[in-house]
Amino acid sequence: MVKDLQSDLPSGTLVWTHLLELDIVFGLDWTPLVGGVPAKLARSRARALGATYYLVAGSLAAVVGCGIIHKSALTGGDPLDRSKPLHSAAAIFALTHQEGVVAFVSFMPGKGFWLVAANSGLVLAKTDCWFACSDDVEEALSVLTGRFPNIQILRSAELSKDHLPDWLSRDINLHSRLQKVSCARHLSLRVACLAVLLGAVFWAMGARTSESTTQLPELDRDALWQQVYDAFAMTHPVHQPEQLLSVIHAWNQAPLKPGGWKLKQIVCEPFRMDWHCAARYQRVKRLALSEHLDAAKPVGWVSEFTDLEHGVLRWHVASAASAFKSVAVTTPLKKWISYLQSVAPLFDSIQIGAGSLISMTAPLGREGMPLARPPQLKPLTRRHIAIKGPLRSLSALKGLPIPVRWRGLHLEIDAPVGQGISRSALTVSLTGEIFETTE
């Protein structure tokens, strides 16, 4: 048995000779990297686990995959060619599935069922692993579905060198290539020697450096802070009321009762500037076939069937978000709260949370000190918002005068809630964030 980092992976890592130029590695330990420099954190993680190889994926959001790969890992026990590149199968899957959350399951002869999942192009932790039976796989998938209701699950009957999926047959680039963990002791010695050399150079040039430093021009504080706000805006698009309604308008294309199937739920989640949606169906007639639901799907939608009784139609709505602009957040608190209070009778519930300050790392000046925030760039806060009520009431949100970043949009069918005018068989739930400026 090959020693592996994940205690729940008794099969260990596996290396395939793929084509003639490289080897494919299965079964790495994947961990998110939070804070600090990803490359440095990845090396520390690999050394702490005693790994021989590792791979860093991502930039702002990053993960590291670590593994112990012995010479005997190659099929047939051939010696491992140190010059031959090693590539991660999980990283290749993530690089070829960069939209939304996608999982892949297949049976690997002699190993068991292999499961990998990626979120926006990054491998998820606790995947890239094997399971002994299909029940264990389904249990793991149910956990992923609970975390990501809009997950897309891809299945293949067999994964072997003779039966490669399309994503593993494409051109493979350097972004999936593993790096060898360097010896920390030798590295420390080289760093120490370099430090002595640099110290001598800086000592000799100390006076000159000191004089030139005082002559450097001042950094543009406003421009540097604007870059910080722009970086935040790129990763936090907001959704105008008309954009939200355009996502809901697409629901009208979902067939209600196509060929013995019944629509039970629609779930939509944003991804960058688009929305990814899934309509979930249940088989209600014994003669209903999967091909009946597939034939009823609108143009551009795709169908998926998880078992005999359930099916899913998936689609996406493009360009249904806007770039966040902090200067546009000028609506007074009492005004938008009053608006929500005025439309509250149309819904079953509207809840908002307490405002929390959004932390932004200040840019550094010439001397390495944080620069003060310019007065024209106000601090930002966010509040959680949750709305539940009948589908027909969502048009009342057109007048909401505050930027909202919606995180989820769910439609439940034949599950009436509320009383009076807020009661409906089509119940919508929205969750998101409200952005404000503080004085």
GROMACS .gro file of C-alpha atoms in nm:
model
  439
    1MET     CA    1   0.000   0.000   0.000
    2VAL     CA    2   0.138   0.340  -0.097
    3LYS     CA    3   0.146   0.589   0.188
    4ASP     CA    4  -0.082   0.887   0.124
    5LEU     CA    5  -0.167   1.214   0.294
    6GLN     CA    6  -0.540   1.152   0.323
    7SER     CA    7  -0.624   0.899   0.591
    8ASP     CA    8  -0.956   0.820   0.420
    9LEU     CA    9  -0.785   0.721   0.094
   10PRO     CA   10  -0.657   0.370   0.147
   11SER     CA   11  -0.571   0.333  -0.223
   12GLY     CA   12  -0.310   0.612  -0.216
   13THR     CA   13  -0.189   0.809  -0.513
   14LEU     CA   14  -0.188   0.671  -0.865
   15VAL     CA   15   0.030   0.770  -1.160
   16TRP     CA   16  -0.061   0.696  -1.522
   17THR     CA   17   0.174   0.721  -1.815
   18HIS     CA   18  -0.027   0.946  -2.049
   19LEU     CA   19   0.087   0.978  -2.409
   20LEU     CA   20   0.469   0.995  -2.423
   21GLU     CA   21   0.559   1.325  -2.263
   22LEU     CA   22   0.401   1.329  -1.916
   23ASP     CA   23   0.242   1.134  -1.631
   24ILE     CA   24  -0.102   1.193  -1.479
   25VAL     CA   25  -0.138   1.186  -1.100
   26PHE     CA   26  -0.461   1.098  -0.915
   27GLY     CA   27  -0.527   1.126  -0.542
   28LEU     CA   28  -0.374   1.450  -0.412
   29ASP     CA   29  -0.464   1.619  -0.084
   30TRP     CA   30  -0.626   1.957  -0.167
   31THR     CA   31  -0.639   2.245   0.080
   32PRO     CA   32  -0.756   2.609   0.039
   33LEU     CA   33  -0.489   2.875   0.093
   34VAL     CA   34  -0.610   3.166   0.304
   35GLY     CA   35  -0.407   3.483   0.363
   36GLY     CA   36  -0.043   3.543   0.283
   37VAL     CA   37   0.142   3.455  -0.037
   38PRO     CA   38  -0.010   3.139  -0.198
   39ALA     CA   39   0.325   3.002  -0.321
   40LYS     CA   40   0.483   3.035   0.023
   41LEU     CA   41   0.183   2.887   0.202
   42ALA     CA   42   0.175   2.598  -0.045
   43ARG     CA   43   0.539   2.508   0.016
   44SER     CA   44   0.487   2.520   0.392
   45ARG     CA   45   0.179   2.298   0.363
   46ALA     CA   46   0.364   2.046   0.146
   47ARG     CA   47   0.661   2.026   0.383
   48ALA     CA   48   0.435   1.994   0.687
   49LEU     CA   49   0.263   1.695   0.527
   50GLY     CA   50   0.590   1.536   0.419
   51ALA     CA   51   0.481   1.555   0.054
   52THR     CA   52   0.721   1.495  -0.234
   53TYR     CA   53   0.523   1.696  -0.490
   54TYR     CA   54   0.273   1.982  -0.479
   55LEU     CA   55   0.071   2.210  -0.710
   56VAL     CA   56  -0.063   2.562  -0.652
   57ALA     CA   57  -0.377   2.662  -0.843
   58GLY     CA   58  -0.544   3.005  -0.850
   59SER     CA   59  -0.430   3.353  -0.758
   60LEU     CA   60  -0.666   3.565  -0.543
   61ALA     CA   61  -0.841   3.245  -0.435
   62ALA     CA   62  -0.595   2.956  -0.436
   63VAL     CA   63  -0.567   2.590  -0.339
   64VAL     CA   64  -0.273   2.353  -0.306
   65GLY     CA   65  -0.264   1.984  -0.390
   66CYS     CA   66   0.001   1.773  -0.214
   67GLY     CA   67   0.104   1.413  -0.261
   68ILE     CA   68   0.367   1.151  -0.190
   69ILE     CA   69   0.478   0.991  -0.516
   70HIS     CA   70   0.724   0.702  -0.497
   71LYS     CA   71   0.922   0.538  -0.777
   72SER     CA   72   0.690   0.239  -0.755
   73ALA     CA   73   0.387   0.457  -0.834
   74LEU     CA   74   0.421   0.397  -1.207
   75THR     CA   75   0.222   0.112  -1.356
   76GLY     CA   76   0.441  -0.198  -1.367
   77GLY     CA   77   0.683  -0.061  -1.106
   78ASP     CA   78   0.909   0.109  -1.360
   79PRO     CA   79   1.154   0.365  -1.213
   80LEU     CA   80   1.014   0.715  -1.207
   81ASP     CA   81   1.176   0.933  -1.471
   82ARG     CA   82   1.263   1.253  -1.280
   83SER     CA   83   1.275   1.451  -1.606
   84LYS     CA   84   0.923   1.354  -1.709
   85PRO     CA   85   0.659   1.612  -1.601
   86LEU     CA   86   0.383   1.512  -1.360
   87HIS     CA   87   0.035   1.660  -1.405
   88SER     CA   88  -0.262   1.646  -1.168
   89ALA     CA   89  -0.579   1.489  -1.311
   90ALA     CA   90  -0.792   1.694  -1.068
   91ALA     CA   91  -0.624   2.018  -1.178
   92ILE     CA   92  -0.682   1.931  -1.544
   93PHE     CA   93  -1.050   1.872  -1.467
   94ALA     CA   94  -1.077   2.205  -1.282
   95LEU     CA   95  -0.903   2.397  -1.562
   96THR     CA   96  -1.148   2.256  -1.818
   97HIS     CA   97  -1.455   2.324  -1.598
   98GLN     CA   98  -1.418   2.683  -1.478
   99GLU     CA   99  -1.785   2.785  -1.466
  100GLY     CA  100  -1.989   2.703  -1.159
  101VAL     CA  101  -1.952   2.392  -0.945
  102VAL     CA  102  -1.893   2.067  -1.135
  103ALA     CA  103  -1.824   1.712  -1.011
  104PHE     CA  104  -1.703   1.405  -1.198
  105VAL     CA  105  -1.748   1.042  -1.093
  106SER     CA  106  -1.613   0.732  -1.264
  107PHE     CA  107  -1.510   0.377  -1.184
  108MET     CA  108  -1.137   0.307  -1.204
  109PRO     CA  109  -1.059  -0.066  -1.238
  110GLY     CA  110  -0.850  -0.189  -0.949
  111LYS     CA  111  -0.897   0.135  -0.749
  112GLY     CA  112  -1.268   0.200  -0.698
  113PHE     CA  113  -1.484   0.504  -0.771
  114TRP     CA  114  -1.288   0.827  -0.827
  115LEU     CA  115  -1.456   1.157  -0.738
  116VAL     CA  116  -1.333   1.506  -0.818
  117ALA     CA  117  -1.514   1.841  -0.791
  118ALA     CA  118  -1.422   2.197  -0.886
  119ASN     CA  119  -1.568   2.536  -0.795
  120SER     CA  120  -1.496   2.813  -1.046
  121GLY     CA  121  -1.188   2.632  -1.172
  122LEU     CA  122  -1.044   2.533  -0.831
  123VAL     CA  123  -1.038   2.177  -0.696
  124LEU     CA  124  -1.253   2.132  -0.386
  125ALA     CA  125  -1.108   1.983  -0.069
  126LYS     CA  126  -1.201   1.622   0.017
  127THR     CA  127  -1.221   1.534  -0.353
  128ASP     CA  128  -0.967   1.383  -0.594
  129CYS     CA  129  -1.016   1.062  -0.399
  130TRP     CA  130  -1.145   0.705  -0.427
  131PHE     CA  131  -1.442   0.527  -0.272
  132ALA     CA  132  -1.490   0.156  -0.235
  133CYS     CA  133  -1.857   0.143  -0.339
  134SER     CA  134  -2.120   0.353  -0.515
  135ASP     CA  135  -2.312   0.415  -0.190
  136ASP     CA  136  -2.010   0.594  -0.045
  137VAL     CA  137  -1.985   0.805  -0.361
  138GLU     CA  138  -2.352   0.905  -0.342
  139GLU     CA  139  -2.310   1.002   0.023
  140ALA     CA  140  -2.017   1.226  -0.069
  141LEU     CA  141  -2.216   1.377  -0.357
  142SER     CA  142  -2.509   1.449  -0.125
  143VAL     CA  143  -2.273   1.650   0.098
  144LEU     CA  144  -2.153   1.848  -0.204
  145THR     CA  145  -2.511   1.904  -0.321
  146GLY     CA  146  -2.599   2.038   0.023
  147ARG     CA  147  -2.316   2.291  -0.001
  148PHE     CA  148  -2.372   2.371  -0.369
  149PRO     CA  149  -2.737   2.317  -0.473
  150ASN     CA  150  -2.658   2.414  -0.832
  151ILE     CA  151  -2.377   2.158  -0.872
  152GLN     CA  152  -2.347   1.978  -1.206
  153ILE     CA  153  -2.258   1.610  -1.175
  154LEU     CA  154  -2.085   1.435  -1.464
  155ARG     CA  155  -2.059   1.056  -1.470
  156SER     CA  156  -1.858   0.808  -1.673
  157ALA     CA  157  -1.896   0.431  -1.661
  158GLU     CA  158  -1.522   0.368  -1.657
  159LEU     CA  159  -1.202   0.570  -1.634
  160SER     CA  160  -0.895   0.391  -1.767
  161LYS     CA  161  -0.614   0.449  -2.015
  162ASP     CA  162  -0.836   0.298  -2.283
  163HIS     CA  163  -1.143   0.501  -2.181
  164LEU     CA  164  -1.038   0.862  -2.126
  165PRO     CA  165  -1.301   1.135  -2.078
  166ASP     CA  166  -1.294   1.428  -2.317
  167TRP     CA  167  -1.147   1.669  -2.062
  168LEU     CA  168  -0.849   1.438  -2.003
  169SER     CA  169  -0.786   1.396  -2.375
  170ARG     CA  170  -0.731   1.766  -2.446
  171ASP     CA  171  -0.404   1.955  -2.460
  172ILE     CA  172  -0.250   1.976  -2.112
  173ASN     CA  173  -0.068   2.295  -2.012
  174LEU     CA  174   0.175   2.398  -1.741
  175HIS     CA  175  -0.100   2.509  -1.500
  176SER     CA  176  -0.160   2.146  -1.399
  177ARG     CA  177   0.209   2.052  -1.357
  178LEU     CA  178   0.331   1.945  -1.014
  179GLN     CA  179   0.644   2.085  -0.852
  180LYS     CA  180   0.892   1.883  -0.651
  181VAL     CA  181   0.924   1.979  -0.285
  182SER     CA  182   1.277   2.114  -0.234
  183CYS     CA  183   1.490   2.016   0.062
  184ALA     CA  184   1.427   2.275   0.334
  185ARG     CA  185   1.773   2.226   0.486
  186HIS     CA  186   1.957   2.297   0.161
  187LEU     CA  187   1.724   2.581   0.085
  188SER     CA  188   1.793   2.739   0.423
  189LEU     CA  189   2.168   2.719   0.359
  190ARG     CA  190   2.134   2.887   0.022
  191VAL     CA  191   1.913   3.158   0.173
  192ALA     CA  192   2.165   3.219   0.450
  193CYS     CA  193   2.452   3.256   0.200
  194LEU     CA  194   2.245   3.490  -0.010
  195ALA     CA  195   2.156   3.697   0.297
  196VAL     CA  196   2.525   3.740   0.386
  197LEU     CA  197   2.605   3.848   0.031
  198LEU     CA  198   2.316   4.093   0.013
  199GLY     CA  199   2.405   4.229   0.356
  200ALA     CA  200   2.753   4.315   0.238
  201VAL     CA  201   2.620   4.484  -0.074
  202PHE     CA  202   2.364   4.688   0.120
  203TRP     CA  203   2.625   4.789   0.379
  204ALA     CA  204   2.853   4.918   0.105
  205MET     CA  205   2.571   5.109  -0.064
  206GLY     CA  206   2.394   5.221   0.253
  207ALA     CA  207   2.480   5.588   0.237
  208ARG     CA  208   2.397   5.618  -0.132
  209THR     CA  209   2.067   5.434  -0.090
  210SER     CA  210   1.969   5.654   0.203
  211GLU     CA  211   2.029   5.969   0.002
  212SER     CA  212   1.839   5.847  -0.304
  213THR     CA  213   1.542   5.731  -0.098
  214THR     CA  214   1.472   6.081   0.024
  215GLN     CA  215   1.456   6.199  -0.335
  216LEU     CA  216   1.194   5.947  -0.453
  217PRO     CA  217   0.862   6.104  -0.554
  218GLU     CA  218   0.557   6.052  -0.336
  219LEU     CA  219   0.318   5.776  -0.437
  220ASP     CA  220  -0.026   5.876  -0.563
  221ARG     CA  221  -0.232   5.784  -0.258
  222ASP     CA  222  -0.568   5.838  -0.430
  223ALA     CA  223  -0.473   5.621  -0.727
  224LEU     CA  224  -0.346   5.337  -0.507
  225TRP     CA  225  -0.661   5.340  -0.295
  226GLN     CA  226  -0.875   5.351  -0.608
  227GLN     CA  227  -0.702   5.032  -0.722
  228VAL     CA  228  -0.805   4.868  -0.394
  229TYR     CA  229  -1.168   4.967  -0.450
  230ASP     CA  230  -1.153   4.859  -0.814
  231ALA     CA  231  -1.023   4.517  -0.713
  232PHE     CA  232  -1.314   4.484  -0.470
  233ALA     CA  233  -1.560   4.589  -0.740
  234MET     CA  234  -1.429   4.324  -0.983
  235THR     CA  235  -1.512   4.044  -0.740
  236HIS     CA  236  -1.839   4.187  -0.608
  237PRO     CA  237  -2.081   4.255  -0.896
  238VAL     CA  238  -2.426   4.379  -0.797
  239HIS     CA  239  -2.765   4.307  -0.950
  240GLN     CA  240  -3.001   4.583  -1.050
  241PRO     CA  241  -3.376   4.510  -1.008
  242GLU     CA  242  -3.425   4.478  -1.385
  243GLN     CA  243  -3.136   4.228  -1.403
  244LEU     CA  244  -3.291   4.020  -1.127
  245LEU     CA  245  -3.624   4.023  -1.307
  246SER     CA  246  -3.454   3.912  -1.631
  247VAL     CA  247  -3.335   3.599  -1.450
  248ILE     CA  248  -3.688   3.535  -1.324
  249HIS     CA  249  -3.834   3.601  -1.669
  250ALA     CA  250  -3.634   3.301  -1.801
  251TRP     CA  251  -3.834   3.079  -1.565
  252ASN     CA  252  -4.133   3.117  -1.796
  253GLN     CA  253  -3.956   2.887  -2.044
  254ALA     CA  254  -3.937   2.597  -1.797
  255PRO     CA  255  -4.207   2.340  -1.887
  256LEU     CA  256  -4.439   2.267  -1.594
  257LYS     CA  257  -4.558   1.910  -1.666
  258PRO     CA  258  -4.374   1.771  -1.967
  259GLY     CA  259  -4.454   1.408  -2.052
  260GLY     CA  260  -4.525   1.275  -1.704
  261TRP     CA  261  -4.265   1.491  -1.524
  262LYS     CA  262  -4.349   1.771  -1.281
  263LEU     CA  263  -4.150   2.085  -1.207
  264LYS     CA  264  -4.076   2.105  -0.832
  265GLN     CA  265  -3.806   2.367  -0.786
  266ILE     CA  266  -3.589   2.623  -0.965
  267VAL     CA  267  -3.254   2.730  -0.819
  268CYS     CA  268  -3.039   3.014  -0.958
  269GLU     CA  269  -2.697   3.130  -0.840
  270PRO     CA  270  -2.477   3.411  -0.977
  271PHE     CA  271  -2.137   3.346  -1.130
  272ARG     CA  272  -1.940   3.661  -1.217
  273MET     CA  273  -2.170   3.860  -1.448
  274ASP     CA  274  -2.398   3.564  -1.534
  275TRP     CA  275  -2.653   3.347  -1.355
  276HIS     CA  276  -2.660   2.967  -1.359
  277CYS     CA  277  -3.001   2.809  -1.311
  278ALA     CA  278  -3.137   2.458  -1.262
  279ALA     CA  279  -3.500   2.342  -1.282
  280ARG     CA  280  -3.557   2.021  -1.084
  281TYR     CA  281  -3.822   1.772  -1.197
  282GLN     CA  282  -3.984   1.467  -1.043
  283ARG     CA  283  -4.123   1.171  -1.238
  284VAL     CA  284  -4.494   1.147  -1.152
  285LYS     CA  285  -4.621   0.898  -1.414
  286ARG     CA  286  -4.499   0.542  -1.457
  287LEU     CA  287  -4.475   0.573  -1.836
  288ALA     CA  288  -4.269   0.892  -1.821
  289LEU     CA  289  -3.926   0.856  -1.981
  290SER     CA  290  -3.615   1.069  -1.957
  291GLU     CA  291  -3.634   1.134  -2.330
  292HIS     CA  292  -3.974   1.300  -2.280
  293LEU     CA  293  -3.825   1.561  -2.048
  294ASP     CA  294  -3.519   1.601  -2.269
  295ALA     CA  295  -3.741   1.665  -2.573
  296ALA     CA  296  -3.934   1.937  -2.386
  297LYS     CA  297  -3.629   2.143  -2.286
  298PRO     CA  298  -3.598   2.490  -2.445
  299VAL     CA  299  -3.327   2.561  -2.700
  300GLY     CA  300  -2.987   2.606  -2.537
  301TRP     CA  301  -3.077   2.421  -2.217
  302VAL     CA  302  -2.917   2.091  -2.114
  303SER     CA  303  -3.072   1.796  -1.932
  304GLU     CA  304  -2.929   1.576  -1.658
  305PHE     CA  305  -3.074   1.273  -1.481
  306THR     CA  306  -2.941   1.177  -1.137
  307ASP     CA  307  -3.160   0.868  -1.099
  308LEU     CA  308  -3.479   0.711  -1.239
  309GLU     CA  309  -3.714   0.950  -1.060
  310HIS     CA  310  -3.545   1.290  -1.088
  311GLY     CA  311  -3.424   1.510  -1.372
  312VAL     CA  312  -3.268   1.855  -1.405
  313LEU     CA  313  -3.274   2.114  -1.684
  314ARG     CA  314  -2.988   2.365  -1.672
  315TRP     CA  315  -2.931   2.700  -1.842
  316HIS     CA  316  -2.760   3.031  -1.779
  317VAL     CA  317  -2.858   3.395  -1.816
  318ALA     CA  318  -2.570   3.605  -1.950
  319SER     CA  319  -2.481   3.963  -1.852
  320ALA     CA  320  -2.732   3.990  -1.568
  321ALA     CA  321  -2.509   4.186  -1.328
  322SER     CA  322  -2.334   4.524  -1.306
  323ALA     CA  323  -1.994   4.640  -1.184
  324PHE     CA  324  -2.007   4.766  -0.827
  325LYS     CA  325  -1.939   5.139  -0.789
  326SER     CA  326  -1.893   5.267  -0.438
  327VAL     CA  327  -1.962   5.628  -0.542
  328ALA     CA  328  -2.317   5.521  -0.635
  329VAL     CA  329  -2.396   5.409  -0.279
  330THR     CA  330  -2.544   5.735  -0.163
  331THR     CA  331  -2.899   5.642  -0.056
  332PRO     CA  332  -2.958   5.728   0.312
  333LEU     CA  333  -3.024   5.434   0.541
  334LYS     CA  334  -3.370   5.552   0.647
  335LYS     CA  335  -3.483   5.588   0.286
  336TRP     CA  336  -3.420   5.232   0.166
  337ILE     CA  337  -3.534   5.081   0.496
  338SER     CA  338  -3.857   5.278   0.465
  339TYR     CA  339  -3.902   5.140   0.115
  340LEU     CA  340  -3.865   4.782   0.235
  341GLN     CA  341  -4.112   4.852   0.516
  342SER     CA  342  -4.365   4.983   0.263
  343VAL     CA  343  -4.353   4.666   0.048
  344ALA     CA  344  -4.323   4.420   0.341
  345PRO     CA  345  -4.699   4.336   0.343
  346LEU     CA  346  -4.658   4.185  -0.005
  347PHE     CA  347  -4.408   3.927   0.124
  348ASP     CA  348  -4.409   3.657   0.387
  349SER     CA  349  -4.089   3.793   0.544
  350ILE     CA  350  -3.812   4.047   0.485
  351GLN     CA  351  -3.507   4.033   0.710
  352ILE     CA  352  -3.191   4.245   0.718
  353GLY     CA  353  -2.886   4.198   0.937
  354ALA     CA  354  -2.664   4.441   1.122
  355GLY     CA  355  -2.410   4.627   0.912
  356SER     CA  356  -2.051   4.503   0.924
  357LEU     CA  357  -1.750   4.697   0.798
  358ILE     CA  358  -1.584   4.557   0.485
  359SER     CA  359  -1.215   4.515   0.554
  360MET     CA  360  -0.982   4.640   0.279
  361THR     CA  361  -0.605   4.617   0.304
  362ALA     CA  362  -0.454   4.965   0.278
  363PRO     CA  363  -0.184   5.017   0.013
  364LEU     CA  364   0.168   5.084   0.139
  365GLY     CA  365   0.372   5.399   0.093
  366ARG     CA  366   0.745   5.434   0.016
  367GLU     CA  367   0.843   5.356   0.374
  368GLY     CA  368   0.621   5.049   0.392
  369MET     CA  369   0.355   5.221   0.602
  370PRO     CA  370  -0.019   5.198   0.521
  371LEU     CA  371  -0.157   5.499   0.336
  372ALA     CA  372  -0.457   5.682   0.481
  373ARG     CA  373  -0.787   5.641   0.299
  374PRO     CA  374  -0.877   5.945   0.081
  375PRO     CA  375  -1.184   6.130   0.214
  376GLN     CA  376  -1.378   6.087  -0.112
  377LEU     CA  377  -1.363   5.705  -0.078
  378LYS     CA  378  -1.603   5.623   0.203
  379PRO     CA  379  -1.570   5.302   0.410
  380LEU     CA  380  -1.811   5.031   0.295
  381THR     CA  381  -2.040   4.811   0.506
  382ARG     CA  382  -2.256   4.516   0.411
  383ARG     CA  383  -2.582   4.380   0.548
  384HIS     CA  384  -2.737   4.039   0.493
  385ILE     CA  385  -3.084   4.047   0.338
  386ALA     CA  386  -3.333   3.762   0.304
  387ILE     CA  387  -3.673   3.786   0.135
  388LYS     CA  388  -3.944   3.522   0.107
  389GLY     CA  389  -4.283   3.551  -0.052
  390PRO     CA  390  -4.500   3.493  -0.359
  391LEU     CA  391  -4.346   3.513  -0.703
  392ARG     CA  392  -4.587   3.785  -0.813
  393SER     CA  393  -4.456   4.024  -0.545
  394LEU     CA  394  -4.099   4.043  -0.675
  395SER     CA  395  -4.189   4.327  -0.911
  396ALA     CA  396  -4.214   4.544  -0.597
  397LEU     CA  397  -3.834   4.530  -0.568
  398LYS     CA  398  -3.798   4.750  -0.877
  399GLY     CA  399  -3.790   5.058  -0.658
  400LEU     CA  400  -3.527   4.937  -0.410
  401PRO     CA  401  -3.277   5.229  -0.415
  402ILE     CA  402  -2.965   5.050  -0.288
  403PRO     CA  403  -2.707   4.817  -0.453
  404VAL     CA  404  -2.769   4.449  -0.374
  405ARG     CA  405  -2.551   4.152  -0.454
  406TRP     CA  406  -2.789   3.857  -0.466
  407ARG     CA  407  -2.634   3.521  -0.370
  408GLY     CA  408  -2.925   3.284  -0.432
  409LEU     CA  409  -3.271   3.276  -0.587
  410HIS     CA  410  -3.503   2.978  -0.524
  411LEU     CA  411  -3.855   2.903  -0.648
  412GLU     CA  412  -4.061   2.637  -0.470
  413ILE     CA  413  -4.373   2.506  -0.646
  414ASP     CA  414  -4.682   2.377  -0.465
  415ALA     CA  415  -4.539   2.467  -0.124
  416PRO     CA  416  -4.769   2.754  -0.021
  417VAL     CA  417  -4.664   2.970   0.273
  418GLY     CA  418  -4.786   3.298   0.420
  419GLN     CA  419  -5.133   3.432   0.478
  420GLY     CA  420  -5.366   3.664   0.292
  421ILE     CA  421  -5.208   3.850  -0.001
  422SER     CA  422  -4.867   3.693   0.071
  423ARG     CA  423  -4.995   3.337   0.024
  424SER     CA  424  -4.905   3.166  -0.303
  425ALA     CA  425  -4.825   2.823  -0.450
  426LEU     CA  426  -4.519   2.979  -0.616
  427THR     CA  427  -4.288   3.081  -0.334
  428VAL     CA  428  -3.962   3.266  -0.396
  429SER     CA  429  -3.668   3.296  -0.156
  430LEU     CA  430  -3.384   3.544  -0.210
  431THR     CA  431  -3.065   3.591  -0.009
  432GLY     CA  432  -2.798   3.851  -0.067
  433GLU     CA  433  -2.596   4.147   0.058
  434ILE     CA  434  -2.676   4.518   0.073
  435PHE     CA  435  -2.381   4.756   0.037
  436GLU     CA  436  -2.367   5.091   0.218
  437THR     CA  437  -2.120   5.371   0.272
  438THR     CA  438  -2.043   5.503   0.620
  439GLU     CA  439  -1.947   5.854   0.717
   0.00000   0.00000   0.00000
